[in-house]
Amino acid sequence: MVAGKPQYEDAPGDAVRQFITEYFRALGAGMGTEGQLLRVELTAEQLSVLEGRQPLHPAFQPPDQSGLTVIYLAFTEEAAQEDKRAELVCKGSYRLTQMLSSARRLGRFSRFTVCPAGCNASGDEVYKPYLLLHMVVTCEGRNGDERLYALGIDLTGGAICPGLAALLDSRTLVETPPRHCLPRQVDLEEAMDKACRYIAAVMAKEDDGWARESLLALEAERFLLHSYYAKNKIQMADHTGSDDHAGSDDHEGGDGHEGGESDDDSHDGGYRRRLMELEKLYRPRAVARPALCALVFVPVGDLQAGDLLPQANF
Amino acid sequence: MSVTVKVKDEEIVLPDKNEVPLRLFPITVPLLSFRYEDYFRPLPEEEFTPPWPVTEHFGLSLSLTAAREMLAHIEERRRSSLIWYRLACRALALSINKGGTDLLIIPNLADRWRRHGFIFYPRQLAVVRRVVHEMDGRAILADEVGLGKTIEAGMIIKEYMLRGLVRRVLILTPAGLCWQWYMELKEKFGIAAYLQRSEYDWERCDVLIAGLDTAKRRPHCDIICNLTYDLVVCDEAHKLKNSRTRNWQFVNKINKKRFLMLTATPVHNDLRELYNMITLLKPGWLGTYEQFVKRYVEDKRLPRETPELKKLLSQVMIRNRRGPHSVEFTRRHVHQVEVHLEQEESELYRSVSALWHLPAAPSAALFTLNPLTLVTLQRELCSSPMALTFTLKNILAQTRDPYLTSVLQKLLVQAESCPTCSKAERLVETLKKIGDQTLVFTEYRATQQYLCRRLEQEGFAVLAFDGSLSNSRKEWIKELFRTRGEVLVSTEAGGEGLNFQFACHIVNYDLPWNPMRIEQRIGRVHRLGQTRDVHIYNMKTLNTIEEYIIYLLHEKINMFNMVIGGLEGILPRLGGGAGFEKIVYDILSSSADQTEIRRRFEQLAEQFSALLSEERDKQQKMERWLTW
């Protein structure tokens, strides 16, 4: 396990169920159970939040007396089969994906203060600002995957604190900003830049088999493409003089070569185009996208906590 | 009982309490919020920083687009509560795609498919796995007709979208199939595709469905070739079999990362067709054309080195066939429903038939009733007197000749005074016997309207379907039929491109003379996803030309039991390329008597059978090395 990477396991059914319950509670929706199903009552506005769209104009609302939309969620296949109204919610299911996107959208940016026992945000204690970033890194290539990195950046000096995310679970957090805070020296763009450098360093220690596999595929495809165009060019030169013109919708032209561009320029153009396509498809690369962000104020004295010790500057 | 109230000297009728309240849609709201520049704005391309090297094999870039979005979010101080932030952290952890070989579409679509009554076939899932994990999204899907290539392509598109690898998709298809693609993607996969309508659409839509013929023309082709698509899908890809056509040259110029070609006939006459398609997909896979011919081609239809060629093909092409080990369709049962005309109808039919033998016309105008019109009048009467009446009125409105007018006028009076329609009565009996959801097909709008009225009188929940309906209205009626309807009376054009697998009874109230159209009718219900045997009822009016047609199509050609496919290759070759429908017209209009009609029909059936077996032989030869 690499530092800075939270230990997220494959979500078991219980984790999904717990998330869903908390999600609807946060949304303020009415919940109850009916047999094995979770019954959720949503107002038009709550439904629009869940579905990630603007609320409908009242005139477009369905003419339902209560104005509530009721959904029934099943957490096992058996439960879903038993009731026609049930929607199966499991990892990857449409409804869960909708909830996850909605939660990610609604909780994208936050600000909070770490208050250890005996501390008070509005007291005389001096706090240090950190940017807590959750970055999703997409490994693109022949077979891609996603990786999640959570890390803190000290906004007074730019040091990386990989353990900052752990504070979320272990410390008392309040939303009130502190009264005394050290001035920010690092701007947000710079902080993201530092985060990427750090992630690059972490990724360098991880297995890059996916990238090697992708490069091998790219090389094989490039070789095939190059030999095809090179040989075709020679054959084209041999066929000089044949009336090989494209343009008709359905009818053939002369008896020249098949399956290629008909003149020299488009031949080279075609080669370059195909090469670019291969590069885009197979060339391995990782793309980091900030997914969540929080401004965290930590009491200066609390920096001694082991997990918060800053790593090198990036 | 409705109530009238007066508001400012204006009378307003309020609906009855039990009626559905009239809802005035505020159409001004979307119109006022419409902004021209928003609508025509091209999709922004994602921007990245230059990569930081990670290992010698790859680098890491920051998405500037995502970073800017986040910074804007922070600057706008759109702060969330701690509760939502914590939930978002958990949501993020749950939504990370860890790669692997599991298909994401299975959990994602399971609920939607269950609700719509669709099922995942293991064969289709295997195709998606192979295309995504082995073929890197570049493949020819060459399943036989009716095995659901569109579904497979939809599954692949959705899988890539869920994996975050595909955003911009272009689907090129024959214009007539655009709407069907749109509905399939929407209904089965929840993909919000756009139908291309203007040249602005190319740049501003993520998933766009367009006609190949439109796309290859200027200015469209120039715009398309300047874009890069994550995935291009080409339906009916056999249109790309010739590398010298504009179709091929255009598709070759599109910048695309992944490419799916859908065709049931990857090779028809020449191995060169297959070579051209594969070259479009993966140039050089089969070498240059000269190398390909030298190494793999014995004769233009016969390959050599078959095992090696098979191996190469299997890496770029997937072909599934019907059969005991792949997909089995339910059975078709054909029933003949004989109709005896009542005396008045028989007399009317005789009067119409007598037009063939009118005495020498006193004026040349009589010749406006050409043989085609005469046959049409007979066919219409076989359908219903109402269809005949409609056409007679049209002809009369255009006729100036007094003699012809008087003849037709008499006929019109006779048709209008016809008290009954035996065929419609027989249909009522048949439908009562069936007692299940049934599609009734007719060729004529007048007949359709009459049947709807008549069946309604009998207490059936009837819906009408014809080509004049907008696509959205068609969908609405289809849904009504699925949930509440008993009988759907459709014209030919009405049912095109729509699938009704939930029903399993079809009545051919009258028959088109083109076998392809019959197959299309049956194909509305007898297709992948149909779980019950399909029953086809052909209504045959005795002692009329309809009897000849049924004799030819059912007894001689066995049209209604034929497996889908193969007809496209045969029909254009019949009668020296004249086409089946034209030949039937010629036989009926130029034969001296019934014996000659029957003899010529026999000849036609023999010619058809010979061509069919020739086509099948050819297909079998091809299949031997195309299938693995």
Short mmCIF file of C-alpha atoms in Angstrom, two decimals, chain A residues 8-11 15-16 18-19 22-23 26-27 57-61 63 80-81 83 85-88 90-94 97 100 103-104 106-112 132 134-137 142-148 168 171 173 175 188-189 192-193 196-197 199-200 203-204 208 210-212 215 221 224-225 228-229 231-232 235 239 244-261 273-274 277-278 280-282 284-294, chain B residues 20-21 23-27 29-30 46 48-49 52-64 66-71 73-75 77-100 104 107-112 114-115 132-136 138 158 162-165 190 213 216-217 225 228 239 241-249 251-258 272 275-276 279-285 287-291:
data_model
loop_
_atom_site.label_atom_id
_atom_site.label_comp_id
_atom_site.label_asym_id
_atom_site.label_seq_id
_atom_site.Cartn_x
_atom_site.Cartn_y
_atom_site.Cartn_z
CA TYR A 8 -10.55 1.49 -0.12
CA GLU A 9 -11.60 -2.09 -0.59
CA ASP A 10 -14.20 -3.42 -2.95
CA ALA A 11 -17.42 -2.25 -1.48
CA ALA A 15 -21.16 -0.58 2.61
CA VAL A 16 -23.46 0.17 -0.31
CA GLN A 18 -25.03 2.11 4.52
CA PHE A 19 -24.08 4.72 1.94
CA GLU A 22 -26.97 8.03 4.73
CA TYR A 23 -27.38 9.60 1.32
CA ALA A 26 -28.76 13.76 4.08
CA LEU A 27 -31.16 14.50 1.25
CA HIS A 57 -41.35 23.54 -13.92
CA PRO A 58 -44.48 22.92 -11.81
CA ALA A 59 -46.61 22.70 -14.96
CA PHE A 60 -44.58 19.72 -16.10
CA GLN A 61 -44.87 17.84 -12.85
CA PRO A 63 -50.36 15.12 -11.87
CA ALA A 80 -35.52 -7.57 -6.77
CA GLN A 81 -37.09 -10.59 -8.47
CA ASP A 83 -41.27 -7.37 -6.36
CA ARG A 85 -41.47 -2.26 -8.27
CA ALA A 86 -38.01 -3.00 -6.94
CA GLU A 87 -34.81 -1.60 -8.39
CA LEU A 88 -31.73 -3.66 -7.71
CA CYS A 90 -25.51 -3.02 -6.35
CA LYS A 91 -22.04 -1.89 -7.38
CA GLY A 92 -22.33 -0.49 -10.89
CA SER A 93 -26.11 -0.37 -10.97
CA TYR A 94 -27.76 2.59 -12.61
CA THR A 97 -24.29 5.33 -10.00
CA LEU A 100 -22.76 8.37 -6.27
CA ALA A 103 -23.13 12.84 -3.71
CA ARG A 104 -19.88 13.67 -5.49
CA LEU A 106 -23.02 17.94 -3.76
CA GLY A 107 -19.96 17.42 -1.62
CA ARG A 108 -17.36 18.62 -4.06
CA PHE A 109 -15.85 21.35 -1.94
CA SER A 110 -15.95 21.89 1.78
CA ARG A 111 -14.19 23.80 4.55
CA PHE A 112 -13.70 22.59 8.08
CA LEU A 132 -7.15 18.32 1.10
CA HIS A 134 -8.94 13.77 -3.71
CA MET A 135 -7.50 13.14 -7.13
CA VAL A 136 -8.76 10.49 -9.50
CA VAL A 137 -6.03 9.26 -11.79
CA ARG A 142 -4.96 -0.58 -23.94
CA ASN A 143 -6.70 -1.49 -20.68
CA GLY A 144 -7.37 1.41 -18.39
CA ASP A 145 -8.28 1.70 -14.75
CA GLU A 146 -8.77 4.41 -12.18
CA ARG A 147 -6.86 5.11 -8.97
CA LEU A 148 -7.74 7.37 -6.12
CA LEU A 168 -11.69 12.90 8.54
CA ARG A 171 -10.70 13.85 14.78
CA LEU A 173 -14.29 18.43 12.88
CA GLU A 175 -17.43 23.81 10.05
CA LEU A 188 -4.53 26.71 -5.44
CA GLU A 189 -3.08 26.18 -8.92
CA MET A 192 -2.62 21.14 -7.59
CA ASP A 193 0.64 21.20 -9.48
CA CYS A 196 0.44 15.96 -9.35
CA ARG A 197 4.19 15.88 -8.90
CA ILE A 199 1.29 11.49 -7.31
CA ALA A 200 3.73 10.98 -10.18
CA MET A 203 2.95 6.06 -9.15
CA ALA A 204 6.57 5.55 -10.15
CA ASP A 208 3.37 -0.15 -14.53
CA TRP A 210 -0.53 -1.77 -17.88
CA ALA A 211 1.71 0.83 -19.54
CA ARG A 212 4.21 -1.74 -20.79
CA LEU A 215 3.36 0.13 -25.44
CA GLU A 221 0.32 -1.96 -34.53
CA LEU A 224 1.94 -3.42 -39.17
CA LEU A 225 0.83 0.00 -40.33
CA TYR A 228 1.53 -1.82 -45.11
CA TYR A 229 1.93 1.78 -46.19
CA LYS A 231 4.69 -1.71 -49.44
CA ASN A 232 1.60 -0.04 -50.78
CA GLN A 235 3.06 -1.01 -55.46
CA HIS A 239 0.81 1.05 -60.96
CA ASP A 244 -7.62 4.95 -60.18
CA HIS A 245 -9.91 7.69 -59.00
CA ALA A 246 -12.34 7.76 -56.15
CA GLY A 247 -15.58 9.61 -56.24
CA SER A 248 -18.39 7.48 -57.52
CA ASP A 249 -20.93 6.38 -54.94
CA ASP A 250 -21.25 2.75 -55.90
CA HIS A 251 -19.16 2.00 -58.95
CA GLU A 252 -15.59 0.98 -59.20
CA GLY A 253 -12.89 2.88 -61.01
CA GLY A 254 -9.87 1.25 -62.64
CA ASP A 255 -8.02 -1.91 -61.70
CA GLY A 256 -5.39 -0.36 -59.47
CA HIS A 257 -4.43 -1.39 -55.97
CA GLU A 258 -7.09 -1.98 -53.33
CA GLY A 259 -7.84 -0.62 -49.94
CA GLY A 260 -5.74 2.51 -49.87
CA GLU A 261 -5.51 6.15 -50.76
CA ARG A 273 -3.77 9.92 -39.66
CA ARG A 274 -3.69 6.24 -38.84
CA GLU A 277 -5.17 7.16 -34.17
CA LEU A 278 -2.90 4.42 -32.86
CA LYS A 280 -4.29 8.11 -29.16
CA LEU A 281 -5.58 4.61 -28.60
CA TYR A 282 -2.52 2.85 -27.26
CA PRO A 284 -0.12 4.91 -22.17
CA ARG A 285 -0.68 7.97 -20.06
CA ALA A 286 -2.15 8.89 -16.71
CA VAL A 287 -4.52 11.79 -16.28
CA ALA A 288 -5.19 13.33 -12.89
CA ARG A 289 -8.50 15.05 -12.26
CA PRO A 290 -9.34 16.74 -8.98
CA ALA A 291 -12.58 15.19 -7.75
CA LEU A 292 -13.04 16.60 -4.25
CA CYS A 293 -11.42 19.42 -2.44
CA ALA A 294 -11.50 20.77 1.11
CA VAL B 20 -57.85 14.13 -17.15
CA PRO B 21 -57.24 17.82 -16.43
CA ARG B 23 -52.59 20.99 -18.76
CA LEU B 24 -51.29 24.10 -20.41
CA PHE B 25 -47.61 23.60 -20.99
CA PRO B 26 -45.58 26.76 -20.58
CA ILE B 27 -43.82 26.41 -23.89
CA VAL B 29 -40.17 28.81 -20.65
CA PRO B 30 -37.78 26.68 -22.69
CA GLU B 46 -10.40 18.56 -22.52
CA PHE B 48 -4.08 18.85 -20.19
CA THR B 49 -0.77 20.01 -18.81
CA TRP B 52 5.37 14.76 -15.75
CA PRO B 53 7.42 11.65 -16.36
CA VAL B 54 6.40 8.81 -14.07
CA THR B 55 8.33 5.85 -15.40
CA GLU B 56 10.10 5.42 -18.72
CA HIS B 57 6.80 4.11 -20.10
CA PHE B 58 4.32 6.82 -19.29
CA GLY B 59 3.72 10.28 -17.89
CA LEU B 60 1.08 11.96 -15.75
CA SER B 61 -0.88 15.02 -16.90
CA LEU B 62 -3.26 17.17 -14.96
CA SER B 63 -6.59 17.82 -16.59
CA LEU B 64 -6.66 21.59 -16.82
CA ALA B 66 -11.18 19.61 -14.44
CA ALA B 67 -8.79 21.76 -12.38
CA ARG B 68 -10.32 25.00 -13.68
CA GLU B 69 -13.77 23.69 -12.97
CA MET B 70 -12.79 22.89 -9.41
CA LEU B 71 -11.15 26.28 -8.90
CA HIS B 73 -16.30 26.03 -7.87
CA ILE B 74 -14.12 27.11 -4.96
CA GLU B 75 -14.05 30.75 -6.06
CA ARG B 77 -17.77 29.67 -2.63
CA ARG B 78 -20.21 26.87 -3.36
CA ARG B 79 -19.27 25.18 -0.14
CA SER B 80 -20.88 21.95 0.97
CA SER B 81 -21.59 20.85 4.50
CA LEU B 82 -19.29 18.38 6.20
CA ILE B 83 -21.97 15.70 5.93
CA TRP B 84 -22.07 15.96 2.15
CA TYR B 85 -18.31 16.14 1.92
CA ARG B 86 -17.96 12.92 3.89
CA LEU B 87 -20.62 11.28 1.73
CA ALA B 88 -18.81 12.49 -1.37
CA CYS B 89 -15.58 10.87 -0.14
CA ARG B 90 -17.37 7.56 0.29
CA ALA B 91 -19.11 7.95 -3.05
CA LEU B 92 -15.79 8.58 -4.73
CA ALA B 93 -14.30 5.44 -3.25
CA LEU B 94 -17.31 3.42 -4.37
CA SER B 95 -17.26 4.75 -7.90
CA ILE B 96 -13.63 4.13 -8.76
CA ASN B 97 -13.31 1.83 -11.75
CA LYS B 98 -10.58 -0.63 -10.96
CA GLY B 99 -10.43 -2.05 -14.48
CA GLY B 100 -10.51 -5.81 -14.80
CA LEU B 104 -19.82 -2.80 -16.19
CA PRO B 107 -25.09 -4.35 -13.20
CA ASN B 108 -25.73 -1.00 -14.83
CA LEU B 109 -28.34 -2.18 -17.30
CA ALA B 110 -29.78 -5.13 -15.39
CA ASP B 111 -32.64 -3.20 -13.86
CA ARG B 112 -33.54 -1.29 -17.02
CA ARG B 114 -35.59 -6.36 -16.49
CA ARG B 115 -38.23 -3.64 -16.57
CA VAL B 132 -13.42 -4.59 -25.40
CA HIS B 133 -10.65 -6.79 -24.04
CA GLU B 134 -9.16 -8.49 -27.08
CA MET B 135 -9.95 -6.36 -30.10
CA ASP B 136 -9.45 -2.93 -28.50
CA ARG B 138 -11.91 -2.31 -33.53
CA LYS B 158 -22.28 1.72 -23.17
CA LEU B 162 -19.10 3.46 -18.30
CA ARG B 163 -15.36 2.87 -18.35
CA GLY B 164 -14.86 6.53 -19.18
CA LEU B 165 -12.97 5.68 -22.36
CA GLY B 190 -30.22 4.98 -21.58
CA ASP B 213 -25.20 9.50 -47.35
CA LYS B 216 -20.16 11.93 -46.81
CA ARG B 217 -21.36 15.13 -48.52
CA CYS B 225 -12.87 14.81 -40.76
CA THR B 228 -11.60 13.00 -33.52
CA LYS B 239 -21.63 -0.43 -48.17
CA LYS B 241 -16.85 -3.06 -49.36
CA ASN B 242 -15.52 -1.14 -52.33
CA SER B 243 -12.45 0.98 -51.64
CA ARG B 244 -13.07 3.15 -54.67
CA THR B 245 -16.44 4.43 -53.54
CA ARG B 246 -16.96 7.72 -51.80
CA ASN B 247 -18.38 5.82 -48.81
CA TRP B 248 -15.12 3.98 -48.23
CA GLN B 249 -12.90 6.99 -48.88
CA VAL B 251 -14.99 6.63 -43.62
CA ASN B 252 -11.27 6.07 -44.13
CA LYS B 253 -10.65 9.77 -43.56
CA ILE B 254 -12.51 9.97 -40.25
CA ASN B 255 -10.19 10.26 -37.25
CA LYS B 256 -11.33 7.50 -34.94
CA LYS B 257 -9.80 5.64 -32.06
CA ARG B 258 -12.20 2.73 -32.17
CA ARG B 272 -11.84 -8.32 -52.13
CA TYR B 275 -10.21 -7.27 -47.68
CA ASN B 276 -11.41 -3.70 -48.17
CA THR B 279 -8.22 -2.60 -44.38
CA LEU B 280 -10.56 0.16 -43.30
CA LEU B 281 -10.54 -1.30 -39.82
CA LYS B 282 -6.88 -2.25 -39.53
CA PRO B 283 -4.72 -1.33 -42.51
CA GLY B 284 -2.13 -4.00 -43.15
CA TRP B 285 -3.84 -6.75 -41.18
CA GLY B 287 -1.07 -7.20 -45.99
CA THR B 288 -1.33 -5.23 -49.21
CA TYR B 289 -3.96 -6.35 -51.68
CA GLU B 290 -1.37 -8.00 -53.88
CA GLN B 291 0.03 -9.92 -50.92
#
